[in-house]
Amino acid sequence: MLKFGCSRNTHLARVVFSLMFLTFLCLPQQSLFAQEGTQKWAFDTGGSIQSSPAIGDEGIIYVGSTDDHLYAIQPDGTQKWRFDTGGNVTQPPAIADDGTIYVGTNDGKVVALNPDGSVKWAFDSGLDAQMTGVMAIAADGTIYAPIGGSSNAMIFAIHPDGSRFWTFDPPTTTFGISIGTDGVVLFGDAGGVLYALNSTGARQWDLDVGPGIASAPSLAEDGTIYVTSGSNTNNVTAVNPDGTLKWQVTVGRATRSLSTAVDGDIYLPVAAGATSGALVALNPANGTENWRFETAARVQTAPAVGFDGTIYFGTDTEELFALRPNGTQRWAFEVGGDIQSSPTIAPDGTVYFGSNDSNFYALRSSSSGLAASSWPKLQRDVRNTGRFGSDVTRRRWFAPHVFWLDDENKAIATIRHTGGSAGGATGSTASFRIDVLNRDGSVNFSVNDSVEPGETKDIVLTAPDSSIHVGAAMLDASVTDGIFLAPFLTWQLDVKGMPAPLQIGAFFSDPTDAALVHHFPAEASDRNGLGIAVQNIGDNEIQCSLEFFNADGTMQAEEILDLDPLGSVVDFFNSSLPDGFKGSATFSCDAPVVVVAVNQDFSNGNFPTDRITIKGQK
């Protein structure tokens, strides 16, 4: 938590932000954002919640309960509607790009619901059996659903209109489906065989990885497929996109799908014993263990990785844990029952999950949405599509600008599309939403728009009332054809008489130590430098340090710089690193400063000093 001292006539202001290092401010005592790890609200469904939530348009959350209902819950925690499924809902719903919500029932049906809760269609598999794992939605809208047990297991491909496309008959139960590169349908069965089918249901390849596959595959940025086995073998297996074995390691009985971090690290929930568990971080290159966080009970949720690198997961100790990327605990939140509902993270940073105490929880966090990684949560995205490179990929690339609106109650946000690539293609339209937040973190008003490659737009933010508004502006950007692979937007917030502070999308702020933390990718030979431009606008000298740490936590290098008071000249940190360096960099100062620019490869020397420009980086 960053603390800012103000004049004698004002109180100490506390401001907590994800993805930012804040300039010197003087605000009243009320905080802009409430403390992370605290409850926003809880919604009682009347039955245990094992289903993982999906988030649709307008922030509506959809989650199933063992009270035989699928719930649609507003972002404020009130019920929008509920749908009677006729039986327990333990598998997560999934949401198509057109907003259709799909839910499986325990009598062999897949039901499609409109956003208002009305039934669009119901597909009857003809099996009097439940859905046994997570479903997936292809880019063309095809729904893939695993239904049936060991004696009647089937994979159903369903057209968006509810008609049957094709079926595949595996020899035994399957527990979840994912969609890989080129639309390949991926799933494993309890016998230990990983299958790859093309979009018409023809088998491309299969690979025996060992018995007990009990979760859907996850994917790395390069298309590597990860699958976990929990019976006898206790293996994690990495498979190349062509179906050949990449590596296999034994880590403990995996309980759910794994997730990936921005730097490619793998986070895996395991059962260390009958009554204990752990979250394990693995090196994606060879599966070696980076760290292990042990818990007093089993971990039965897939972790969700936030944009600031925080990892969230639940346990049978009735706690939701938040860990730093190095495996140390940030905080834990206690509930009244086991947590088997894998969490998700909304773009505003709210962490959603359910518990066996019948409550669905919303917690505050520092994470401004999911990590910009290949597979940050169960079924990859907030809609639970289970699709690699989802067509609707939303990223909150930038943390809040803090500002006062000017005398006319206005501010101007300048958005420019730099033409960066998305999903391997350039020239994609970028949609965005700017949320103007109140000091308590609630949304005051929003502006929705889009920008074309090379286009610049000035968006006038006008508060709906006549009062001078003190708050923050959050930019939530989306692109229509996949994962962002390069910087693609810059934005600037202009407010009369107020120097806007800068936040960098690729840098993470940890309120515990008030530092920017950057995680280097596994292959960094072409990005072996880091530059940070900062300015001291305070009355006293400030000392800042830039520390580089290897993956094992040992220090690689350190630079220290003293900043003169009220500096008119921007000071630079420039540090060279060994080729292929993989680790992290931490930048901190003993007082607030303005961070003017950050560049991972400082050799191009492009630090803007005449204005505040934010460049989102993956």
Coordinates of C-alpha atoms in Angstrom, one line a residue, residues 101-359:
I101 CA -25.0 -18.9 -22.3
Y102 CA -24.6 -22.7 -22.4
V103 CA -25.1 -24.9 -19.4
G104 CA -25.1 -28.7 -19.1
T105 CA -27.7 -30.6 -17.1
N106 CA -27.5 -33.9 -15.3
D107 CA -29.9 -35.6 -17.7
G108 CA -27.8 -35.4 -20.8
K109 CA -28.8 -32.0 -22.1
V110 CA -27.1 -28.8 -23.2
V111 CA -29.3 -25.8 -22.8
A112 CA -28.7 -22.5 -24.6
L113 CA -30.0 -19.4 -22.9
N114 CA -30.4 -15.8 -24.1
P115 CA -28.9 -13.1 -21.9
D116 CA -32.4 -12.4 -20.5
G117 CA -32.6 -16.0 -19.2
S118 CA -35.1 -17.3 -21.8
V119 CA -34.4 -20.6 -23.5
K120 CA -33.0 -20.4 -27.0
W121 CA -32.8 -24.2 -27.5
A122 CA -32.1 -27.4 -25.7
F123 CA -30.0 -30.2 -27.2
D124 CA -30.8 -33.7 -26.0
S125 CA -27.9 -36.1 -26.2
G126 CA -30.1 -39.1 -25.7
L127 CA -28.0 -40.2 -22.7
D128 CA -29.5 -40.2 -19.3
A129 CA -26.2 -39.0 -17.9
Q130 CA -24.6 -35.8 -16.7
M131 CA -21.9 -33.6 -18.3
T132 CA -18.7 -35.0 -17.0
G133 CA -16.3 -32.0 -17.6
V134 CA -16.0 -28.5 -19.0
M135 CA -17.3 -27.7 -22.5
A136 CA -15.6 -25.5 -25.1
I137 CA -16.8 -23.1 -27.8
A138 CA -15.0 -22.9 -31.2
A139 CA -14.4 -19.7 -33.1
D140 CA -17.3 -20.7 -35.5
G141 CA -19.6 -21.1 -32.5
T142 CA -19.6 -24.9 -32.4
I143 CA -20.1 -26.2 -28.9
Y144 CA -18.2 -29.3 -27.7
A145 CA -19.6 -31.1 -24.7
P146 CA -18.4 -34.3 -22.8
I147 CA -21.4 -36.3 -21.6
G148 CA -21.7 -39.8 -20.1
G149 CA -19.7 -42.0 -17.8
S150 CA -17.3 -44.9 -18.3
S151 CA -19.9 -47.1 -20.1
N152 CA -21.5 -44.4 -22.4
A153 CA -19.0 -41.6 -22.7
M154 CA -19.5 -39.4 -25.8
I155 CA -18.1 -36.1 -27.2
F156 CA -20.9 -34.1 -28.8
A157 CA -20.2 -31.4 -31.4
I158 CA -23.3 -29.1 -31.5
H159 CA -24.0 -26.4 -34.1
P160 CA -24.9 -22.9 -32.8
D161 CA -28.5 -23.5 -33.7
G162 CA -28.7 -26.5 -31.4
S163 CA -28.5 -29.3 -34.1
R164 CA -26.1 -32.2 -33.8
F165 CA -22.9 -31.8 -35.9
W166 CA -20.9 -35.0 -35.0
T167 CA -20.1 -37.3 -32.1
F168 CA -16.9 -39.1 -31.0
D169 CA -17.0 -42.2 -28.8
P170 CA -14.0 -42.5 -26.5
P171 CA -13.4 -45.7 -24.6
T172 CA -14.1 -44.2 -21.2
T173 CA -15.0 -41.0 -19.3
T174 CA -13.6 -37.6 -20.5
F175 CA -13.4 -34.7 -18.1
G176 CA -13.1 -31.6 -20.2
I177 CA -12.5 -30.2 -23.7
S178 CA -10.1 -27.5 -25.0
I179 CA -9.6 -26.0 -28.4
G180 CA -6.0 -25.7 -29.5
T181 CA -4.3 -24.1 -32.5
D182 CA -6.1 -24.3 -35.8
G183 CA -9.3 -25.3 -34.0
V184 CA -8.1 -28.7 -33.0
V185 CA -10.4 -30.3 -30.4
L186 CA -8.3 -31.6 -27.4
F187 CA -9.4 -33.9 -24.6
G188 CA -8.1 -36.8 -22.5
D189 CA -9.9 -39.8 -21.1
A190 CA -9.7 -41.6 -17.7
G191 CA -7.6 -44.3 -19.4
G192 CA -4.8 -41.8 -20.0
V193 CA -5.1 -41.1 -23.8
L194 CA -4.9 -37.5 -25.1
Y195 CA -6.9 -37.1 -28.3
A196 CA -6.7 -34.4 -31.0
L197 CA -9.6 -34.2 -33.5
N198 CA -10.1 -31.8 -36.3
S199 CA -13.2 -29.6 -36.5
T200 CA -15.1 -32.3 -38.4
G201 CA -14.5 -34.9 -35.7
A202 CA -11.7 -36.9 -37.5
R203 CA -8.9 -38.1 -35.4
Q204 CA -5.6 -36.3 -36.0
W205 CA -3.5 -38.1 -33.4
D206 CA -3.6 -39.6 -29.9
L207 CA -1.0 -40.1 -27.3
D208 CA -1.0 -42.3 -24.2
V209 CA 0.3 -40.1 -21.3
G210 CA -0.6 -42.4 -18.4
P211 CA -4.0 -43.2 -16.7
G212 CA -6.1 -40.8 -14.8
I213 CA -6.6 -37.7 -17.0
A214 CA -9.2 -35.8 -15.0
S215 CA -9.2 -32.3 -16.4
A216 CA -9.2 -30.4 -19.7
P217 CA -5.9 -29.6 -21.4
S218 CA -4.2 -26.2 -21.1
L219 CA -2.1 -24.6 -23.8
A220 CA 1.1 -22.5 -23.8
E221 CA 1.8 -19.5 -26.1
D222 CA 3.7 -21.7 -28.6
G223 CA 0.8 -24.2 -28.8
T224 CA 2.3 -26.8 -26.4
I225 CA -0.5 -28.8 -24.8
Y226 CA -0.3 -29.5 -21.0
V227 CA -2.3 -32.3 -19.5
T228 CA -2.4 -33.6 -16.0
S229 CA -2.8 -37.2 -14.7
G230 CA -4.0 -37.8 -11.2
S231 CA -4.2 -41.6 -10.9
N232 CA -1.1 -43.6 -10.0
T233 CA 1.2 -41.7 -12.4
N234 CA 0.8 -38.2 -10.9
N235 CA 2.3 -36.8 -14.1
V236 CA 2.2 -33.4 -15.9
T237 CA 2.8 -34.0 -19.6
A238 CA 3.8 -31.4 -22.2
V239 CA 2.9 -32.4 -25.7
N240 CA 3.9 -30.7 -28.9
P241 CA 1.1 -29.5 -31.3
D242 CA 1.8 -32.4 -33.6
G243 CA 1.2 -35.0 -30.8
T244 CA 4.7 -35.8 -29.9
L245 CA 6.0 -35.9 -26.3
K246 CA 7.8 -32.8 -25.2
W247 CA 8.4 -33.7 -21.5
Q248 CA 6.8 -35.5 -18.6
V249 CA 7.4 -35.0 -14.9
T250 CA 5.9 -36.4 -11.7
V251 CA 4.8 -33.7 -9.2
G252 CA 1.9 -35.2 -7.2
R253 CA -1.7 -36.0 -7.9
A254 CA -3.0 -33.1 -10.0
T255 CA -6.6 -32.1 -9.1
R256 CA -7.5 -29.6 -11.8
S257 CA -6.3 -28.0 -15.0
L258 CA -3.2 -25.9 -14.8
S259 CA -2.7 -22.2 -15.7
T260 CA 0.1 -20.2 -17.2
A261 CA 1.8 -16.9 -16.3
V262 CA 2.9 -14.2 -18.7
D263 CA 6.5 -15.5 -18.6
G264 CA 5.2 -19.0 -19.4
D265 CA 5.6 -20.5 -15.9
I266 CA 3.0 -23.2 -15.2
Y267 CA 0.9 -23.2 -12.0
L268 CA -0.5 -26.6 -11.0
P269 CA -2.8 -27.6 -8.1
V270 CA -1.9 -30.9 -6.6
A271 CA -3.0 -33.1 -3.7
A272 CA 0.1 -33.8 -1.5
G273 CA -1.8 -36.3 0.6
A274 CA -5.3 -37.3 1.7
T275 CA -5.7 -34.1 3.7
S276 CA -3.0 -31.7 2.3
G277 CA -2.2 -30.0 -1.0
A278 CA 0.0 -27.5 -2.8
L279 CA 0.2 -25.1 -5.6
V280 CA 3.3 -25.9 -7.7
A281 CA 5.1 -23.6 -10.2
L282 CA 6.9 -25.4 -13.0
N283 CA 9.4 -24.3 -15.6
P284 CA 7.8 -24.6 -19.1
A285 CA 11.0 -25.6 -20.7
N286 CA 11.4 -28.9 -18.9
G287 CA 8.9 -29.1 -16.1
T288 CA 11.3 -28.6 -13.3
E289 CA 9.8 -27.2 -10.1
N290 CA 10.4 -23.5 -9.4
W291 CA 8.6 -23.4 -6.1
R292 CA 5.8 -25.0 -4.1
F293 CA 3.3 -23.4 -1.8
E294 CA 1.9 -26.0 0.6
T295 CA -1.6 -25.9 2.1
A296 CA -3.2 -27.7 5.0
A297 CA -5.8 -29.2 2.8
R298 CA -6.3 -30.3 -0.8
V299 CA -6.3 -27.7 -3.6
Q300 CA -9.3 -28.5 -5.8
T301 CA -9.5 -25.4 -8.0
A302 CA -7.6 -24.4 -11.1
P303 CA -5.6 -21.2 -10.3
A304 CA -6.5 -17.9 -11.9
V305 CA -3.6 -15.6 -12.7
G306 CA -4.2 -11.9 -12.5
F307 CA -2.7 -9.2 -14.7
D308 CA -0.4 -8.1 -11.9
G309 CA 0.9 -11.7 -11.7
T310 CA -1.0 -12.6 -8.5
I311 CA -2.2 -16.2 -8.4
Y312 CA -5.6 -17.0 -6.9
F313 CA -6.8 -20.5 -5.8
G314 CA -9.1 -22.1 -3.3
T315 CA -8.6 -25.0 -0.9
D316 CA -10.5 -27.4 1.4
T317 CA -9.3 -25.3 4.3
E318 CA -12.1 -23.0 3.3
E319 CA -9.7 -20.3 2.2
L320 CA -9.0 -18.5 -1.1
F321 CA -5.3 -17.7 -1.3
A322 CA -3.5 -14.9 -3.3
L323 CA 0.2 -15.6 -4.0
R324 CA 2.9 -13.4 -5.5
P325 CA 4.6 -14.8 -8.6
N326 CA 7.5 -16.0 -6.5
G327 CA 5.1 -18.2 -4.5
T328 CA 4.9 -16.1 -1.3
Q329 CA 1.5 -15.3 0.2
R330 CA -0.1 -11.9 -0.3
W331 CA -3.3 -12.6 1.5
A332 CA -6.0 -15.3 2.2
F333 CA -9.7 -14.9 2.6
E334 CA -11.7 -17.3 4.8
V335 CA -15.1 -18.6 3.8
G336 CA -17.5 -21.1 5.5
G337 CA -16.9 -24.2 3.3
D338 CA -14.6 -26.0 1.0
I339 CA -13.7 -24.1 -2.2
Q340 CA -14.0 -26.3 -5.4
S341 CA -15.2 -23.5 -7.7
S342 CA -12.2 -22.2 -9.7
P343 CA -12.0 -18.4 -9.5
T344 CA -12.1 -15.9 -12.3
I345 CA -11.1 -12.2 -12.4
A346 CA -13.2 -9.5 -13.9
P347 CA -11.6 -6.6 -15.7
D348 CA -12.3 -4.3 -12.7
G349 CA -10.2 -6.7 -10.5
T350 CA -13.1 -8.4 -8.8
V351 CA -12.3 -12.0 -8.0
Y352 CA -15.3 -14.3 -8.2
F353 CA -15.7 -17.8 -6.8
G354 CA -18.2 -20.1 -5.1
S355 CA -18.0 -22.2 -2.0
N356 CA -19.7 -25.3 -0.5
D357 CA -21.1 -22.9 2.1
S358 CA -23.7 -22.0 -0.6
N359 CA -22.3 -18.5 -1.1

